[in-house]
Amino acid sequence: MKREEFLKTCGFACLGSPLLGVLLEGCVSSGKTVGGTMEQSDLIIPVAAFQNKESFRKYVVVQHEKLKYPVCVYRFSETEYTALLMRCPHQGAELQVFGSRLQCPAHGSEFDNKGVVENGPADTNLRTFPVTEHNHQLYISLK
Ligand code: FES
Protein backbone atom coordinates (compact mmCIF):
# COMPACT_ATOMS: atom_id res chain seq x y z
CA MET A 1 0.00 0.00 0.00
CA LYS A 2 1.31 3.41 -0.91
CA ARG A 3 1.79 6.01 1.79
CA GLU A 4 -0.99 8.21 0.39
CA GLU A 5 -3.48 5.32 0.34
CA PHE A 6 -2.48 4.35 3.88
CA LEU A 7 -3.08 7.88 5.19
CA LYS A 8 -6.46 8.09 3.44
CA THR A 9 -7.52 4.73 4.87
CA CYS A 10 -6.36 5.55 8.39
CA GLY A 11 -7.86 9.02 8.25
CA PHE A 12 -11.30 7.75 7.29
CA ALA A 13 -11.08 4.92 9.80
CA CYS A 14 -10.33 7.43 12.55
CA LEU A 15 -13.20 9.67 11.54
CA GLY A 16 -15.56 6.73 11.81
CA SER A 17 -14.41 5.66 15.24
CA PRO A 18 -16.92 6.13 18.05
CA LEU A 19 -14.16 7.28 20.38
CA LEU A 20 -13.32 10.16 18.09
CA GLY A 21 -17.00 11.05 17.95
CA VAL A 22 -17.08 11.34 21.72
CA LEU A 23 -13.94 13.44 21.71
CA LEU A 24 -15.27 15.71 19.00
CA GLU A 25 -18.56 16.14 20.80
CA GLY A 26 -16.65 17.33 23.82
CA CYS A 27 -14.67 19.83 21.79
CA VAL A 28 -17.39 21.09 19.47
CA SER A 29 -20.13 21.37 22.06
CA SER A 30 -18.68 24.71 23.15
CA GLY A 31 -19.40 24.74 26.81
CA LYS A 32 -18.11 27.48 29.03
CA THR A 33 -17.21 27.94 32.68
CA VAL A 34 -18.50 31.06 34.41
CA GLY A 35 -18.56 32.44 37.92
CA GLY A 36 -22.06 32.91 39.26
CA THR A 37 -23.24 35.37 41.86
CA MET A 38 -25.15 34.29 44.94
CA GLU A 39 -28.30 36.01 46.17
CA GLN A 40 -29.81 34.28 49.19
CA SER A 41 -30.21 30.69 48.00
CA ASP A 42 -30.11 31.52 44.28
CA LEU A 43 -27.09 31.10 42.05
CA ILE A 44 -27.36 33.68 39.28
CA ILE A 45 -25.82 33.85 35.82
CA PRO A 46 -26.65 36.04 32.83
CA VAL A 47 -28.56 34.39 29.99
CA ALA A 48 -25.85 35.88 27.77
CA ALA A 49 -23.41 33.31 29.17
CA PHE A 50 -24.96 30.87 26.67
CA GLN A 51 -24.44 33.11 23.67
CA ASN A 52 -21.66 32.05 21.37
CA LYS A 53 -21.36 34.42 18.42
CA GLU A 54 -24.62 33.85 16.54
CA SER A 55 -25.66 30.61 18.24
CA PHE A 56 -25.98 29.26 21.75
CA ARG A 57 -23.81 27.01 23.87
CA LYS A 58 -25.33 23.70 24.96
CA TYR A 59 -24.20 24.15 28.52
CA VAL A 60 -22.47 26.41 31.00
CA VAL A 61 -20.59 25.21 34.08
CA VAL A 62 -21.19 27.58 36.98
CA GLN A 63 -18.76 27.92 39.85
CA HIS A 64 -18.94 29.91 43.07
CA GLU A 65 -16.66 29.99 46.11
CA LYS A 66 -19.51 28.82 48.36
CA LEU A 67 -20.17 25.73 46.24
CA LYS A 68 -18.27 22.54 46.89
CA TYR A 69 -19.26 21.28 43.42
CA PRO A 70 -19.98 23.26 40.25
CA VAL A 71 -23.41 23.27 38.67
CA CYS A 72 -23.82 22.39 35.00
CA VAL A 73 -26.68 24.23 33.30
CA TYR A 74 -27.92 22.82 30.00
CA ARG A 75 -29.89 24.99 27.62
CA PHE A 76 -32.60 23.17 25.65
CA SER A 77 -34.48 26.22 24.40
CA GLU A 78 -34.98 29.88 25.20
CA THR A 79 -37.13 28.92 28.17
CA GLU A 80 -35.95 25.41 29.09
CA TYR A 81 -32.85 24.80 31.18
CA THR A 82 -31.67 22.03 33.48
CA ALA A 83 -29.24 22.66 36.34
CA LEU A 84 -27.30 19.63 37.59
CA LEU A 85 -25.02 19.35 40.59
CA MET A 86 -21.73 17.95 39.31
CA ARG A 87 -21.38 15.54 42.21
CA CYS A 88 -21.41 11.84 41.48
CA PRO A 89 -24.06 10.13 43.64
CA HIS A 90 -21.88 7.01 43.88
CA GLN A 91 -19.02 8.27 46.07
CA GLY A 92 -19.02 12.01 45.57
CA ALA A 93 -16.39 12.60 42.88
CA GLU A 94 -16.72 15.75 40.78
CA LEU A 95 -18.12 14.99 37.35
CA GLN A 96 -16.72 16.06 34.00
CA VAL A 97 -18.83 17.33 31.10
CA PHE A 98 -18.52 15.87 27.61
CA GLY A 99 -21.09 17.54 25.40
CA SER A 100 -24.48 16.17 26.32
CA ARG A 101 -23.16 13.79 28.96
CA LEU A 102 -21.49 13.96 32.32
CA GLN A 103 -18.97 11.31 33.31
CA CYS A 104 -17.38 10.39 36.59
CA PRO A 105 -13.59 10.10 36.47
CA ALA A 106 -13.54 7.86 39.57
CA HIS A 107 -15.44 4.75 38.44
CA GLY A 108 -17.01 5.67 35.12
CA SER A 109 -20.66 6.42 35.88
CA GLU A 110 -22.40 8.38 33.15
CA PHE A 111 -25.41 10.70 33.17
CA ASP A 112 -27.40 12.39 30.43
CA ASN A 113 -28.08 16.11 30.19
CA LYS A 114 -31.18 15.76 32.38
CA GLY A 115 -29.13 14.10 35.13
CA VAL A 116 -30.46 10.60 34.51
CA VAL A 117 -27.95 7.85 35.26
CA GLU A 118 -27.08 5.89 32.10
CA ASN A 119 -24.19 3.76 33.32
CA GLY A 120 -23.25 2.70 36.84
CA PRO A 121 -21.97 1.99 39.35
CA ALA A 122 -24.03 5.03 40.38
CA ASP A 123 -27.65 3.97 40.77
CA THR A 124 -29.35 7.32 41.38
CA ASN A 125 -29.80 10.39 39.21
CA LEU A 126 -27.98 13.66 39.72
CA ARG A 127 -29.40 16.34 41.97
CA THR A 128 -31.22 18.95 39.91
CA PHE A 129 -32.24 22.52 40.71
CA PRO A 130 -35.11 24.61 39.36
CA VAL A 131 -34.08 27.35 36.92
CA THR A 132 -36.11 30.49 36.26
CA GLU A 133 -35.37 33.44 33.98
CA HIS A 134 -35.98 37.04 34.94
CA ASN A 135 -34.59 40.21 33.32
CA HIS A 136 -32.05 38.29 31.25
CA GLN A 137 -30.70 36.49 34.33
CA LEU A 138 -31.03 32.80 35.18
CA TYR A 139 -31.82 32.04 38.82
CA ILE A 140 -30.78 28.57 39.91
CA SER A 141 -32.55 27.79 43.15
CA LEU A 142 -30.21 25.83 45.42
CA LYS A 143 -32.75 25.33 48.24
S1 FES B 1 -17.64 8.17 42.53
FE1 FES B 1 -18.53 8.34 40.59
S2 FES B 1 -18.74 6.32 39.86
FE2 FES B 1 -17.82 6.12 41.83
mmCIF file of C-alpha atoms and ligand atoms in Angstrom:
data_model
loop_
_atom_site.group_PDB
_atom_site.id
_atom_site.type_symbol
_atom_site.label_atom_id
_atom_site.label_comp_id
_atom_site.label_asym_id
_atom_site.label_seq_id
_atom_site.Cartn_x
_atom_site.Cartn_y
_atom_site.Cartn_z
ATOM 1 C CA MET A 1 0.000 0.000 0.000
ATOM 2 C CA LYS A 2 1.313 3.413 -0.910
ATOM 3 C CA ARG A 3 1.789 6.007 1.786
ATOM 4 C CA GLU A 4 -0.988 8.215 0.388
ATOM 5 C CA GLU A 5 -3.478 5.324 0.340
ATOM 6 C CA PHE A 6 -2.478 4.350 3.881
ATOM 7 C CA LEU A 7 -3.078 7.877 5.186
ATOM 8 C CA LYS A 8 -6.461 8.093 3.439
ATOM 9 C CA THR A 9 -7.523 4.729 4.873
ATOM 10 C CA CYS A 10 -6.357 5.554 8.394
ATOM 11 C CA GLY A 11 -7.858 9.022 8.246
ATOM 12 C CA PHE A 12 -11.304 7.752 7.289
ATOM 13 C CA ALA A 13 -11.076 4.917 9.805
ATOM 14 C CA CYS A 14 -10.333 7.426 12.552
ATOM 15 C CA LEU A 15 -13.203 9.668 11.538
ATOM 16 C CA GLY A 16 -15.556 6.728 11.813
ATOM 17 C CA SER A 17 -14.414 5.660 15.240
ATOM 18 C CA PRO A 18 -16.923 6.131 18.046
ATOM 19 C CA LEU A 19 -14.158 7.283 20.382
ATOM 20 C CA LEU A 20 -13.323 10.159 18.093
ATOM 21 C CA GLY A 21 -17.002 11.047 17.954
ATOM 22 C CA VAL A 22 -17.084 11.340 21.723
ATOM 23 C CA LEU A 23 -13.936 13.443 21.710
ATOM 24 C CA LEU A 24 -15.265 15.709 18.997
ATOM 25 C CA GLU A 25 -18.557 16.135 20.800
ATOM 26 C CA GLY A 26 -16.649 17.333 23.819
ATOM 27 C CA CYS A 27 -14.670 19.833 21.785
ATOM 28 C CA VAL A 28 -17.387 21.091 19.474
ATOM 29 C CA SER A 29 -20.132 21.370 22.063
ATOM 30 C CA SER A 30 -18.680 24.705 23.149
ATOM 31 C CA GLY A 31 -19.399 24.739 26.809
ATOM 32 C CA LYS A 32 -18.106 27.483 29.026
ATOM 33 C CA THR A 33 -17.211 27.938 32.675
ATOM 34 C CA VAL A 34 -18.499 31.065 34.408
ATOM 35 C CA GLY A 35 -18.557 32.442 37.923
ATOM 36 C CA GLY A 36 -22.059 32.906 39.255
ATOM 37 C CA THR A 37 -23.239 35.368 41.855
ATOM 38 C CA MET A 38 -25.154 34.294 44.940
ATOM 39 C CA GLU A 39 -28.302 36.008 46.174
ATOM 40 C CA GLN A 40 -29.805 34.281 49.191
ATOM 41 C CA SER A 41 -30.210 30.693 47.995
ATOM 42 C CA ASP A 42 -30.108 31.525 44.275
ATOM 43 C CA LEU A 43 -27.094 31.102 42.055
ATOM 44 C CA ILE A 44 -27.355 33.676 39.276
ATOM 45 C CA ILE A 45 -25.818 33.847 35.821
ATOM 46 C CA PRO A 46 -26.648 36.037 32.834
ATOM 47 C CA VAL A 47 -28.558 34.392 29.994
ATOM 48 C CA ALA A 48 -25.849 35.875 27.773
ATOM 49 C CA ALA A 49 -23.408 33.310 29.169
ATOM 50 C CA PHE A 50 -24.961 30.874 26.671
ATOM 51 C CA GLN A 51 -24.438 33.111 23.673
ATOM 52 C CA ASN A 52 -21.655 32.052 21.366
ATOM 53 C CA LYS A 53 -21.360 34.417 18.418
ATOM 54 C CA GLU A 54 -24.622 33.853 16.543
ATOM 55 C CA SER A 55 -25.659 30.614 18.239
ATOM 56 C CA PHE A 56 -25.975 29.258 21.752
ATOM 57 C CA ARG A 57 -23.810 27.009 23.874
ATOM 58 C CA LYS A 58 -25.329 23.704 24.959
ATOM 59 C CA TYR A 59 -24.199 24.149 28.523
ATOM 60 C CA VAL A 60 -22.465 26.413 31.000
ATOM 61 C CA VAL A 61 -20.588 25.207 34.083
ATOM 62 C CA VAL A 62 -21.189 27.581 36.977
ATOM 63 C CA GLN A 63 -18.757 27.925 39.850
ATOM 64 C CA HIS A 64 -18.938 29.905 43.072
ATOM 65 C CA GLU A 65 -16.658 29.987 46.112
ATOM 66 C CA LYS A 66 -19.511 28.816 48.361
ATOM 67 C CA LEU A 67 -20.175 25.733 46.243
ATOM 68 C CA LYS A 68 -18.268 22.537 46.889
ATOM 69 C CA TYR A 69 -19.264 21.278 43.424
ATOM 70 C CA PRO A 70 -19.978 23.255 40.254
ATOM 71 C CA VAL A 71 -23.414 23.266 38.671
ATOM 72 C CA CYS A 72 -23.824 22.393 34.999
ATOM 73 C CA VAL A 73 -26.685 24.231 33.305
ATOM 74 C CA TYR A 74 -27.924 22.816 30.004
ATOM 75 C CA ARG A 75 -29.892 24.986 27.619
ATOM 76 C CA PHE A 76 -32.605 23.170 25.647
ATOM 77 C CA SER A 77 -34.478 26.219 24.403
ATOM 78 C CA GLU A 78 -34.984 29.882 25.201
ATOM 79 C CA THR A 79 -37.128 28.917 28.171
ATOM 80 C CA GLU A 80 -35.950 25.410 29.092
ATOM 81 C CA TYR A 81 -32.847 24.804 31.178
ATOM 82 C CA THR A 82 -31.672 22.025 33.476
ATOM 83 C CA ALA A 83 -29.244 22.661 36.337
ATOM 84 C CA LEU A 84 -27.298 19.631 37.586
ATOM 85 C CA LEU A 85 -25.019 19.352 40.592
ATOM 86 C CA MET A 86 -21.734 17.949 39.308
ATOM 87 C CA ARG A 87 -21.382 15.544 42.208
ATOM 88 C CA CYS A 88 -21.412 11.842 41.481
ATOM 89 C CA PRO A 89 -24.059 10.130 43.639
ATOM 90 C CA HIS A 90 -21.876 7.010 43.877
ATOM 91 C CA GLN A 91 -19.021 8.271 46.073
ATOM 92 C CA GLY A 92 -19.021 12.014 45.571
ATOM 93 C CA ALA A 93 -16.386 12.598 42.881
ATOM 94 C CA GLU A 94 -16.718 15.746 40.777
ATOM 95 C CA LEU A 95 -18.118 14.985 37.348
ATOM 96 C CA GLN A 96 -16.719 16.062 33.997
ATOM 97 C CA VAL A 97 -18.834 17.329 31.103
ATOM 98 C CA PHE A 98 -18.516 15.874 27.606
ATOM 99 C CA GLY A 99 -21.089 17.543 25.397
ATOM 100 C CA SER A 100 -24.485 16.167 26.318
ATOM 101 C CA ARG A 101 -23.158 13.787 28.956
ATOM 102 C CA LEU A 102 -21.492 13.955 32.323
ATOM 103 C CA GLN A 103 -18.969 11.315 33.309
ATOM 104 C CA CYS A 104 -17.377 10.385 36.585
ATOM 105 C CA PRO A 105 -13.590 10.096 36.468
ATOM 106 C CA ALA A 106 -13.541 7.857 39.570
ATOM 107 C CA HIS A 107 -15.438 4.746 38.443
ATOM 108 C CA GLY A 108 -17.010 5.671 35.125
ATOM 109 C CA SER A 109 -20.657 6.420 35.882
ATOM 110 C CA GLU A 110 -22.400 8.385 33.145
ATOM 111 C CA PHE A 111 -25.406 10.698 33.171
ATOM 112 C CA ASP A 112 -27.399 12.389 30.430
ATOM 113 C CA ASN A 113 -28.082 16.110 30.187
ATOM 114 C CA LYS A 114 -31.176 15.759 32.378
ATOM 115 C CA GLY A 115 -29.129 14.102 35.130
ATOM 116 C CA VAL A 116 -30.464 10.599 34.507
ATOM 117 C CA VAL A 117 -27.951 7.847 35.256
ATOM 118 C CA GLU A 118 -27.078 5.892 32.096
ATOM 119 C CA ASN A 119 -24.192 3.756 33.324
ATOM 120 C CA GLY A 120 -23.255 2.698 36.843
ATOM 121 C CA PRO A 121 -21.972 1.993 39.353
ATOM 122 C CA ALA A 122 -24.030 5.032 40.381
ATOM 123 C CA ASP A 123 -27.654 3.969 40.773
ATOM 124 C CA THR A 124 -29.346 7.321 41.377
ATOM 125 C CA ASN A 125 -29.804 10.390 39.211
ATOM 126 C CA LEU A 126 -27.979 13.662 39.720
ATOM 127 C CA ARG A 127 -29.397 16.339 41.965
ATOM 128 C CA THR A 128 -31.223 18.948 39.915
ATOM 129 C CA PHE A 129 -32.239 22.523 40.713
ATOM 130 C CA PRO A 130 -35.110 24.611 39.357
ATOM 131 C CA VAL A 131 -34.081 27.347 36.918
ATOM 132 C CA THR A 132 -36.109 30.490 36.263
ATOM 133 C CA GLU A 133 -35.366 33.439 33.979
ATOM 134 C CA HIS A 134 -35.979 37.038 34.944
ATOM 135 C CA ASN A 135 -34.591 40.210 33.324
ATOM 136 C CA HIS A 136 -32.047 38.295 31.249
ATOM 137 C CA GLN A 137 -30.704 36.491 34.326
ATOM 138 C CA LEU A 138 -31.031 32.804 35.183
ATOM 139 C CA TYR A 139 -31.822 32.037 38.823
ATOM 140 C CA ILE A 140 -30.778 28.574 39.906
ATOM 141 C CA SER A 141 -32.551 27.787 43.148
ATOM 142 C CA LEU A 142 -30.208 25.833 45.416
ATOM 143 C CA LYS A 143 -32.746 25.331 48.241
HETATM 144 S S1 FES B 1 -17.641 8.170 42.532
HETATM 145 FE FE1 FES B 1 -18.534 8.344 40.585
HETATM 146 S S2 FES B 1 -18.739 6.322 39.857
HETATM 147 FE FE2 FES B 1 -17.819 6.118 41.829
#
